[in-house]
């Protein structure tokens, strides 16, 4: 949707509300709902403001100490939210509503706020351009669980003993999938009306687990699509009195939900920069030096940029190896010709897409600059092979590695690394302070 189309829609009475959106450290959409006429008269050209505590709150919206430049001592001033008019689109699951993504700027100087997730990704998109490449194509495959309980009912039950929407594992099951068509039909239609190219939806590897894929896009556009995707699915679930979660691991007894990230680089003419004459082994023939160096850098720097722990044999690989079309490997080479790409299978569905994509680009570009070479292709079951390099096993260890990483500081700057290290450390602290259901079940009576 262009600004002119928005004006026409408002004049015709087809658009009455504009959702103005930014993103917090978790990647959650935050913002305001504007009367459409007022948005056109005031915010379209000037933007709006929001309290800068949004860069320093936890999941419960409580302000957290320790963030440099954000706190009571600084008075919690305002961000300036600058609408990116290239992101205007129909908010198609709401009546007569449009939405726009915003870049976050300093309320006093107008300079980009470095720690804002969209700013972090923009800096790496700019780095791809500076490297003489045409850009990066990215796709994120999101998995999620659907429950028959509404969000309100799930909250009342303490988010336990929820009823999955399906009775049995529904991976590729068309019968089970039919039982969610009341929901997924609405979702596919809404995403398409919001400007995304919808590909497929399917059942996944657990009861009530599903996946819906939209077409790849440029890195920034795909991150924007990602957050709109999640907002759309959640709101439609709410309207249908069911619930959907993008938690990476909502149950200890079921597989987790992933965010597989597909990435390829393009040449300035738009062709796939990963294609070439190198032979890296079966299934990866005909790749370029750029492909090899990008893959090597991506693999080498993942431990520095991954504050996330994984569990083996849960369809979320733990080994930092690459292989052609092998789902046990952390990096899976898929596609051919112009569709040749690398799929990273490690992130969870709870990933902040702006940060995750920024990490991919920073790591891969570092490999291209240094002309790193990837290890030999792995063949076999990476879950069961001893001695392979693994991702961090605890959030605490992963956070410490990120904070100490010279690579992270060189790629993103001390301001960004220190801010997100504080964020990750506070998540660790919140977890360590919690009394878990496991502890109650295990110790309440028998200790």
Tab-separated table of C-alpha atoms in Angstrom:
chain	number	residue	atom	x	y	z
A	1	UNK	CA	0.000	0.000	0.000
A	2	UNK	CA	1.362	3.406	-0.972
A	3	UNK	CA	0.688	6.649	0.872
A	4	UNK	CA	-1.588	7.662	-1.996
A	5	UNK	CA	-3.510	4.417	-1.700
A	6	UNK	CA	-3.849	4.979	2.030
A	7	UNK	CA	-5.233	8.469	1.414
A	8	UNK	CA	-7.705	7.081	-1.102
A	9	UNK	CA	-8.749	4.316	1.290
A	10	UNK	CA	-9.314	6.815	4.101
A	11	UNK	CA	-11.294	9.126	1.817
A	12	UNK	CA	-13.478	6.213	0.700
A	13	UNK	CA	-14.090	5.096	4.273
A	14	UNK	CA	-12.249	1.815	3.752
A	15	UNK	CA	-9.530	2.674	6.298
A	16	UNK	CA	-10.416	4.176	9.667
A	17	UNK	CA	-7.447	3.136	11.825
A	18	UNK	CA	-3.671	2.989	11.335
A	19	UNK	CA	-1.569	0.758	13.585
A	20	UNK	CA	1.863	2.326	14.132
A	21	UNK	CA	4.357	-0.377	15.151
A	22	UNK	CA	7.840	-0.627	16.655
A	23	UNK	CA	9.494	-3.615	18.334
A	24	UNK	CA	10.867	-4.283	21.800
A	25	UNK	CA	13.895	-6.406	22.684
A	26	UNK	CA	11.847	-9.605	22.493
A	27	UNK	CA	10.690	-8.666	18.993
A	28	UNK	CA	7.136	-7.975	20.185
A	29	UNK	CA	5.159	-5.349	18.261
A	30	UNK	CA	4.532	-2.226	20.331
A	31	UNK	CA	2.869	0.996	19.280
A	32	UNK	CA	-0.305	3.011	18.925
A	33	UNK	CA	-3.586	2.980	17.031
A	34	UNK	CA	-4.196	6.229	15.142
A	35	UNK	CA	-7.402	7.643	13.812
A	36	UNK	CA	-6.663	7.440	10.079
A	37	UNK	CA	-7.464	11.090	9.354
A	38	UNK	CA	-5.190	12.255	12.165
A	39	UNK	CA	-2.428	9.909	10.988
A	40	UNK	CA	-2.554	11.440	7.510
A	41	UNK	CA	-2.616	14.985	8.855
A	42	UNK	CA	0.067	14.587	11.512
A	43	UNK	CA	1.949	11.290	11.843
A	44	UNK	CA	2.448	10.439	8.160
A	45	UNK	CA	5.070	13.127	7.810
A	46	UNK	CA	6.223	13.637	11.383
A	47	UNK	CA	5.863	10.258	13.080
A	48	UNK	CA	4.985	9.904	16.720
A	49	UNK	CA	6.579	9.240	20.098
A	50	UNK	CA	6.765	6.425	22.624
A	51	UNK	CA	8.432	6.128	26.020
A	52	UNK	CA	11.981	4.859	25.658
A	53	UNK	CA	11.463	2.457	28.538
A	54	UNK	CA	10.372	0.050	25.779
A	55	UNK	CA	14.101	-0.641	25.303
A	56	UNK	CA	14.510	-1.530	28.973
A	57	UNK	CA	11.526	-3.568	30.150
A	58	UNK	CA	11.035	-7.265	30.765
A	59	UNK	CA	8.264	-9.510	29.455
A	60	UNK	CA	5.883	-8.195	32.132
A	61	UNK	CA	6.618	-4.578	31.107
A	62	UNK	CA	8.500	-3.896	34.333
A	63	UNK	CA	11.439	-1.465	33.956
A	64	UNK	CA	14.785	-3.192	34.494
A	65	UNK	CA	17.876	-1.488	35.924
A	66	UNK	CA	21.290	-1.733	34.319
A	67	UNK	CA	20.664	-0.449	30.795
A	68	UNK	CA	23.039	2.390	29.953
A	69	UNK	CA	21.107	5.469	28.889
A	70	UNK	CA	17.717	4.034	29.807
A	71	UNK	CA	16.502	4.361	33.369
A	72	UNK	CA	14.985	6.504	36.070
A	73	UNK	CA	18.185	8.558	36.281
A	74	UNK	CA	17.686	9.602	32.658
A	75	UNK	CA	13.976	10.231	33.222
A	76	UNK	CA	12.639	7.761	30.659
A	77	UNK	CA	12.216	10.241	27.825
A	78	UNK	CA	10.677	9.653	24.423
A	79	UNK	CA	11.669	7.741	21.330
A	80	UNK	CA	10.717	9.220	18.001
A	81	UNK	CA	8.934	6.625	15.852
A	82	UNK	CA	9.535	7.388	12.174
A	83	UNK	CA	7.100	5.515	9.901
A	84	UNK	CA	8.782	3.580	7.089
A	85	UNK	CA	6.201	4.167	4.372
A	86	UNK	CA	7.568	1.240	2.355
A	87	UNK	CA	5.985	-1.012	5.004
A	88	UNK	CA	2.417	0.357	4.739
A	89	UNK	CA	-0.016	-2.518	4.353
A	90	UNK	CA	-3.534	-3.622	5.147
A	91	UNK	CA	-3.963	-4.972	8.659
A	92	UNK	CA	-6.340	-7.385	7.017
A	93	UNK	CA	-7.522	-9.339	10.054
A	94	UNK	CA	-8.887	-6.137	11.623
A	95	UNK	CA	-11.758	-4.127	10.248
A	96	UNK	CA	-10.781	-1.049	8.191
A	97	UNK	CA	-7.209	-0.964	9.526
A	98	UNK	CA	-3.784	-0.387	8.001
A	99	UNK	CA	-0.383	-0.771	9.662
A	100	UNK	CA	3.071	0.676	9.262
A	101	UNK	CA	6.454	-0.266	10.748
A	102	UNK	CA	8.633	2.407	12.304
A	103	UNK	CA	12.326	3.059	12.688
A	104	UNK	CA	13.203	4.141	16.218
A	105	UNK	CA	15.111	7.402	16.585
A	106	UNK	CA	16.413	9.425	19.495
A	107	UNK	CA	13.727	11.844	20.640
A	108	UNK	CA	16.200	14.729	20.988
A	109	UNK	CA	18.693	14.240	18.158
A	110	UNK	CA	16.727	12.202	15.617
A	111	UNK	CA	19.618	9.768	15.280
A	112	UNK	CA	18.789	6.051	14.941
A	113	UNK	CA	18.620	4.264	18.300
A	114	UNK	CA	21.389	1.687	17.888
A	115	UNK	CA	19.832	-0.898	20.209
A	116	UNK	CA	16.422	-0.910	18.519
A	117	UNK	CA	16.025	-4.305	16.795
A	118	UNK	CA	15.199	-2.773	13.420
A	119	UNK	CA	18.291	-0.542	13.684
A	120	UNK	CA	20.497	-3.555	14.448
A	121	UNK	CA	19.309	-5.328	11.304
A	122	UNK	CA	19.463	-2.186	9.137
A	123	UNK	CA	23.170	-1.814	9.958
A	124	UNK	CA	23.893	-5.343	8.689
A	125	UNK	CA	21.760	-4.866	5.561
A	126	UNK	CA	23.871	-1.776	4.873
A	127	UNK	CA	27.007	-3.874	5.395
A	128	UNK	CA	25.851	-6.340	2.734
A	129	UNK	CA	25.424	-3.440	0.335
A	130	UNK	CA	28.843	-2.020	1.260
A	131	UNK	CA	30.383	-5.415	0.477
A	132	UNK	CA	29.326	-4.975	-3.156
A	133	UNK	CA	26.577	-7.583	-2.996
A	134	UNK	CA	23.041	-7.024	-4.210
A	135	UNK	CA	21.363	-8.003	-0.975
A	136	UNK	CA	20.263	-10.950	1.127
A	137	UNK	CA	17.172	-13.068	0.572
A	138	UNK	CA	15.844	-14.520	3.819
A	139	UNK	CA	12.934	-16.701	4.841
A	140	UNK	CA	11.907	-17.809	8.322
A	141	UNK	CA	9.855	-20.965	8.799
A	142	UNK	CA	7.795	-20.586	11.953
A	143	UNK	CA	6.277	-23.508	13.834
A	144	UNK	CA	3.647	-23.046	16.539
A	145	UNK	CA	1.266	-24.940	18.793
A	146	UNK	CA	-2.498	-24.401	18.695
A	147	UNK	CA	-4.697	-25.111	21.715
A	148	UNK	CA	-8.467	-25.418	21.989
A	149	UNK	CA	-8.305	-23.200	25.095
A	150	UNK	CA	-8.737	-19.474	24.543
A	151	UNK	CA	-5.972	-17.165	25.749
A	152	UNK	CA	-8.190	-16.113	28.644
A	153	UNK	CA	-8.918	-19.733	29.590
A	154	UNK	CA	-5.231	-20.656	29.270
A	155	UNK	CA	-4.316	-17.810	31.609
A	156	UNK	CA	-6.947	-18.910	34.138
A	157	UNK	CA	-5.454	-22.429	34.064
A	158	UNK	CA	-1.951	-21.123	34.689
A	159	UNK	CA	-1.014	-22.172	31.150
A	160	UNK	CA	-1.006	-25.823	32.205
A	161	UNK	CA	-3.096	-28.827	31.173
A	162	UNK	CA	-4.041	-27.115	27.929
A	163	UNK	CA	-5.911	-29.088	25.266
A	164	UNK	CA	-4.010	-29.390	21.946
A	165	UNK	CA	-6.151	-28.683	18.902
A	166	UNK	CA	-5.238	-32.146	17.563
A	167	UNK	CA	-5.525	-35.550	19.196
A	168	UNK	CA	-2.368	-37.113	17.758
A	169	UNK	CA	0.889	-36.215	16.015
A	170	UNK	CA	-0.207	-34.538	12.798
A	171	UNK	CA	2.958	-34.211	10.732
A	172	UNK	CA	1.678	-33.933	7.133
A	173	UNK	CA	-1.713	-35.405	8.194
A	174	UNK	CA	-4.385	-33.929	5.966
A	175	UNK	CA	-7.220	-35.194	8.165
A	176	UNK	CA	-5.833	-33.517	11.256
A	177	UNK	CA	-5.059	-30.440	9.180
A	178	UNK	CA	-8.683	-30.276	8.085
A	179	UNK	CA	-9.684	-29.775	11.713
A	180	UNK	CA	-7.793	-26.498	11.842
A	181	UNK	CA	-8.981	-25.157	8.484
A	182	UNK	CA	-11.497	-22.889	10.222
A	183	UNK	CA	-8.409	-21.099	11.536
A	184	UNK	CA	-5.747	-21.596	8.882
A	185	UNK	CA	-8.052	-20.613	6.020
A	186	UNK	CA	-8.593	-17.244	7.721
A	187	UNK	CA	-4.873	-16.884	8.415
A	188	UNK	CA	-3.771	-17.662	4.857
A	189	UNK	CA	-6.329	-15.234	3.458
A	190	UNK	CA	-5.352	-12.488	5.926
A	191	UNK	CA	-1.619	-12.829	5.304
A	192	UNK	CA	-2.166	-12.721	1.558
A	193	UNK	CA	-4.309	-9.590	1.891
A	194	UNK	CA	-1.511	-8.074	4.022
A	195	UNK	CA	0.888	-8.395	1.089
A	196	UNK	CA	2.681	-11.659	1.822
A	197	UNK	CA	3.040	-14.494	-0.675
A	198	UNK	CA	1.561	-17.454	1.193
A	199	UNK	CA	2.987	-20.843	0.273
A	200	UNK	CA	1.682	-23.727	2.398
A	201	UNK	CA	0.445	-24.755	5.816
A	202	UNK	CA	0.824	-28.224	7.321
A	203	UNK	CA	0.700	-30.236	10.487
A	204	UNK	CA	3.962	-30.696	12.343
A	205	UNK	CA	5.673	-33.242	14.595
A	206	UNK	CA	3.521	-32.926	17.736
A	207	UNK	CA	-0.107	-32.780	18.799
A	208	UNK	CA	-1.527	-29.420	17.796
A	209	UNK	CA	1.722	-28.265	16.168
A	210	UNK	CA	1.632	-26.574	12.768
A	211	UNK	CA	3.708	-24.591	10.317
A	212	UNK	CA	2.698	-21.991	7.759
A	213	UNK	CA	5.227	-20.663	5.255
A	214	UNK	CA	5.375	-17.368	3.398
A	215	UNK	CA	7.739	-16.560	0.529
A	216	UNK	CA	11.240	-15.239	1.188
A	217	UNK	CA	12.016	-11.539	0.895
A	218	UNK	CA	14.847	-9.109	1.560
A	219	UNK	CA	16.189	-9.377	5.105
A	220	UNK	CA	14.471	-6.281	6.511
A	221	UNK	CA	11.196	-6.918	4.692
A	222	UNK	CA	11.204	-10.543	5.870
A	223	UNK	CA	11.752	-9.505	9.487
A	224	UNK	CA	8.820	-7.110	9.174
A	225	UNK	CA	6.720	-9.901	7.638
A	226	UNK	CA	7.757	-12.217	10.466
A	227	UNK	CA	6.433	-9.967	13.241
A	228	UNK	CA	3.246	-9.183	11.296
A	229	UNK	CA	2.787	-12.934	10.718
A	230	UNK	CA	2.919	-13.650	14.440
A	231	UNK	CA	0.606	-10.755	15.299
A	232	UNK	CA	-1.894	-11.920	12.694
A	233	UNK	CA	-1.901	-15.520	13.917
A	234	UNK	CA	-2.293	-14.479	17.542
A	235	UNK	CA	-5.117	-12.027	16.891
A	236	UNK	CA	-7.069	-14.426	14.696
A	237	UNK	CA	-6.631	-17.138	17.338
A	238	UNK	CA	-8.009	-14.704	19.900
A	239	UNK	CA	-10.974	-13.973	17.650
A	240	UNK	CA	-11.632	-17.711	17.284
A	241	UNK	CA	-11.407	-18.322	21.068
A	242	UNK	CA	-8.395	-20.601	20.706
A	243	UNK	CA	-4.730	-19.889	21.462
A	244	UNK	CA	-1.455	-20.208	19.593
A	245	UNK	CA	2.031	-20.057	21.073
A	246	UNK	CA	5.411	-19.436	19.487
A	247	UNK	CA	7.290	-20.635	22.555
A	248	UNK	CA	10.315	-22.651	21.503
A	249	UNK	CA	9.452	-25.385	23.996
A	250	UNK	CA	5.943	-25.234	25.512
A	251	UNK	CA	6.106	-28.834	26.735
A	252	UNK	CA	8.944	-31.023	27.989
A	253	UNK	CA	7.196	-34.049	26.479
A	254	UNK	CA	6.756	-32.727	22.933
A	255	UNK	CA	9.118	-31.513	20.210
A	256	UNK	CA	9.842	-27.805	20.221
A	257	UNK	CA	8.913	-25.171	17.675
A	258	UNK	CA	11.664	-23.894	15.422
A	259	UNK	CA	12.369	-20.846	13.315
A	260	UNK	CA	14.422	-22.301	10.493
A	261	UNK	CA	16.217	-19.462	8.703
A	262	UNK	CA	16.930	-19.746	4.976
A	263	UNK	CA	19.443	-17.323	3.503
A	264	UNK	CA	21.167	-16.613	0.218
A	265	UNK	CA	23.029	-13.574	-1.088
A	266	UNK	CA	22.406	-11.891	-4.414
A	267	UNK	CA	24.672	-10.208	-6.910
A	268	UNK	CA	23.934	-6.604	-7.921
A	269	UNK	CA	22.016	-7.949	-10.952
A	270	UNK	CA	19.730	-9.927	-8.620
A	271	UNK	CA	21.102	-13.383	-9.439
A	272	UNK	CA	22.063	-15.863	-6.728
A	273	UNK	CA	25.609	-15.127	-5.502
A	274	UNK	CA	25.857	-18.620	-4.017
A	275	UNK	CA	26.082	-20.251	-7.461
A	276	UNK	CA	29.515	-21.067	-8.856
A	277	UNK	CA	31.955	-23.769	-9.909
A	278	UNK	CA	33.223	-25.107	-6.592
A	279	UNK	CA	32.552	-28.671	-5.490
A	280	UNK	CA	31.939	-29.079	-1.758
A	281	UNK	CA	30.639	-32.606	-2.025
A	282	UNK	CA	27.399	-34.454	-2.801
A	283	UNK	CA	24.378	-32.206	-2.830
A	284	UNK	CA	26.478	-29.037	-2.663
A	285	UNK	CA	28.090	-29.006	-6.090
A	286	UNK	CA	28.267	-25.860	-8.141
A	287	UNK	CA	28.680	-23.318	-5.357
A	288	UNK	CA	30.661	-20.100	-5.314
A	289	UNK	CA	33.489	-18.871	-3.128
A	290	UNK	CA	30.950	-16.460	-1.614
A	291	UNK	CA	28.804	-19.434	-0.621
A	292	UNK	CA	31.716	-21.272	1.003
A	293	UNK	CA	33.028	-18.226	2.857
A	294	UNK	CA	29.553	-17.118	3.993
A	295	UNK	CA	28.712	-20.610	5.277
A	296	UNK	CA	32.063	-20.819	7.084
A	297	UNK	CA	31.572	-17.467	8.806
A	298	UNK	CA	27.980	-18.284	9.721
A	299	UNK	CA	29.090	-21.517	11.354
A	300	UNK	CA	32.165	-20.067	13.041
A	301	UNK	CA	30.381	-17.201	14.786
A	302	UNK	CA	27.078	-18.840	15.731
A	303	UNK	CA	28.320	-19.711	19.275
A	304	UNK	CA	29.083	-16.015	19.876
A	305	UNK	CA	25.644	-14.844	18.803
A	306	UNK	CA	23.334	-17.493	20.147
A	307	UNK	CA	22.056	-16.966	23.669
A	308	UNK	CA	19.909	-20.071	23.434
A	309	UNK	CA	20.226	-23.636	24.683
A	310	UNK	CA	19.001	-26.624	22.633
A	311	UNK	CA	18.209	-30.262	23.312
A	312	UNK	CA	19.364	-33.136	21.135
A	313	UNK	CA	16.972	-35.214	18.999
A	314	UNK	CA	14.135	-32.693	19.175
A	315	UNK	CA	14.290	-31.680	15.476
A	316	UNK	CA	16.343	-28.701	16.663
A	317	UNK	CA	19.950	-29.605	15.833
A	318	UNK	CA	22.683	-29.069	18.388
A	319	UNK	CA	25.745	-29.739	16.206
A	320	UNK	CA	27.562	-26.976	14.333
A	321	UNK	CA	28.017	-28.980	11.147
A	322	UNK	CA	26.721	-28.587	7.607
A	323	UNK	CA	25.285	-31.176	5.283
A	324	UNK	CA	23.224	-31.383	2.121
A	325	UNK	CA	19.544	-32.020	2.877
A	326	UNK	CA	20.219	-33.512	6.317
A	327	UNK	CA	17.804	-32.432	9.051
A	328	UNK	CA	20.120	-33.522	11.871
A	329	UNK	CA	22.706	-30.897	10.910
A	330	UNK	CA	22.615	-27.350	12.220
A	331	UNK	CA	23.222	-26.040	8.688
A	332	UNK	CA	21.379	-27.759	5.850
A	333	UNK	CA	22.168	-26.943	2.213
A	334	UNK	CA	18.963	-27.048	0.175
A	335	UNK	CA	17.684	-26.042	-3.234
A	336	UNK	CA	19.504	-25.828	-6.530
A	337	UNK	CA	20.144	-23.261	-9.200
A	338	UNK	CA	18.724	-19.852	-8.299
A	339	UNK	CA	17.047	-21.484	-5.259
A	340	UNK	CA	20.347	-22.666	-3.733
A	341	UNK	CA	20.496	-21.547	-0.104
A	342	UNK	CA	21.518	-22.489	3.419
A	343	UNK	CA	18.920	-23.385	6.026
A	344	UNK	CA	19.967	-22.843	9.632
A	345	UNK	CA	17.869	-25.168	11.784
A	346	UNK	CA	19.001	-24.004	15.228
A	347	UNK	CA	16.813	-20.992	16.220
A	348	UNK	CA	13.557	-21.417	18.112
A	349	UNK	CA	10.197	-19.916	17.171
A	350	UNK	CA	10.674	-17.337	19.931
A	351	UNK	CA	13.585	-15.695	18.080
A	352	UNK	CA	13.528	-11.941	17.521
A	353	UNK	CA	13.793	-11.930	13.697
A	354	UNK	CA	15.612	-8.602	13.473
A	355	UNK	CA	18.367	-9.835	15.772
A	356	UNK	CA	18.466	-13.335	14.295
A	357	UNK	CA	18.784	-12.085	10.716
A	358	UNK	CA	21.371	-9.513	11.787
A	359	UNK	CA	23.413	-12.299	13.381
A	360	UNK	CA	23.219	-14.339	10.164
A	361	UNK	CA	24.398	-11.472	7.982
A	362	UNK	CA	27.152	-10.318	10.339
A	363	UNK	CA	28.537	-13.842	10.705
A	364	UNK	CA	28.382	-14.694	7.034
A	365	UNK	CA	29.897	-11.405	5.902
A	366	UNK	CA	32.756	-11.877	8.347
A	367	UNK	CA	33.466	-15.182	6.636
A	368	UNK	CA	33.375	-13.541	3.200
A	369	UNK	CA	35.744	-10.776	4.270
A	370	UNK	CA	38.202	-13.202	5.888
A	371	UNK	CA	37.784	-15.809	3.125
A	372	UNK	CA	37.078	-18.502	5.709
A	373	UNK	CA	36.723	-22.076	4.519
A	374	UNK	CA	33.980	-24.341	5.855
A	375	UNK	CA	34.768	-27.724	7.384
A	376	UNK	CA	34.171	-30.844	5.358
A	377	UNK	CA	30.559	-31.770	4.776
A	378	UNK	CA	29.127	-33.969	7.528
A	379	UNK	CA	27.370	-37.179	6.538
A	380	UNK	CA	25.242	-39.229	8.942
A	381	UNK	CA	23.310	-38.608	12.152
A	382	UNK	CA	24.675	-35.481	13.776
A	383	UNK	CA	22.636	-36.116	16.920
A	384	UNK	CA	24.440	-39.369	17.644
A	385	UNK	CA	27.974	-38.632	16.461
A	386	UNK	CA	30.332	-37.843	19.353
A	387	UNK	CA	32.940	-35.096	19.250
A	388	UNK	CA	31.077	-32.606	17.062
A	389	UNK	CA	31.116	-28.902	17.969
A	390	UNK	CA	27.887	-28.058	19.780
A	391	UNK	CA	25.828	-24.975	20.489
A	392	UNK	CA	25.791	-23.655	24.086
A	393	UNK	CA	23.930	-25.878	26.519
A	394	UNK	CA	22.649	-23.230	28.945
A	395	UNK	CA	21.338	-19.715	28.506
A	396	UNK	CA	23.781	-18.537	31.163
A	397	UNK	CA	26.800	-19.875	29.275
A	398	UNK	CA	25.507	-18.549	25.969
A	399	UNK	CA	24.941	-15.082	27.417
A	400	UNK	CA	28.459	-15.028	28.859
A	401	UNK	CA	29.928	-16.017	25.494
A	402	UNK	CA	28.006	-13.237	23.764
A	403	UNK	CA	29.122	-10.629	26.294
A	404	UNK	CA	32.786	-11.665	25.956
A	405	UNK	CA	32.782	-12.003	22.172
A	406	UNK	CA	35.244	-9.727	20.385
A	407	UNK	CA	33.488	-10.620	17.142
A	408	UNK	CA	30.080	-9.490	18.440
A	409	UNK	CA	31.543	-6.204	19.658
A	410	UNK	CA	33.276	-5.633	16.335
A	411	UNK	CA	30.140	-6.424	14.329
A	412	UNK	CA	27.533	-4.582	16.388
A	413	UNK	CA	29.447	-2.219	18.688
A	414	UNK	CA	29.815	-2.106	22.443
A	415	UNK	CA	26.565	-0.164	22.962
A	416	UNK	CA	24.483	-2.875	21.314
A	417	UNK	CA	26.346	-5.805	22.879
A	418	UNK	CA	26.232	-4.351	26.384
A	419	UNK	CA	22.527	-3.561	26.058
A	420	UNK	CA	21.569	-7.054	24.913
A	421	UNK	CA	23.967	-8.713	27.365
A	422	UNK	CA	22.034	-6.931	30.122
A	423	UNK	CA	18.809	-8.184	28.551
A	424	UNK	CA	19.996	-11.806	28.400
A	425	UNK	CA	21.459	-11.684	31.915
A	426	UNK	CA	18.133	-10.475	33.276
A	427	UNK	CA	16.336	-13.346	31.549
A	428	UNK	CA	18.770	-15.740	33.231
A	429	UNK	CA	18.187	-14.062	36.599
A	430	UNK	CA	14.398	-14.204	36.196
A	431	UNK	CA	14.623	-17.916	35.416
A	432	UNK	CA	16.927	-18.654	38.341
A	433	UNK	CA	14.551	-16.872	40.731
A	434	UNK	CA	11.509	-18.836	39.550
A	435	UNK	CA	9.991	-21.794	41.357
A	436	UNK	CA	9.195	-24.202	38.528
A	437	UNK	CA	6.398	-26.723	38.114
A	438	UNK	CA	9.104	-29.392	38.064
A	439	UNK	CA	10.264	-28.382	41.539
A	440	UNK	CA	6.712	-28.334	42.913
A	441	UNK	CA	5.917	-31.790	41.521
A	442	UNK	CA	9.209	-33.298	42.623
A	443	UNK	CA	9.688	-31.802	46.074
A	444	UNK	CA	6.355	-30.508	47.459
A	445	UNK	CA	5.435	-33.679	49.338
A	446	UNK	CA	8.497	-35.892	49.334
A	447	UNK	CA	11.343	-33.661	50.388
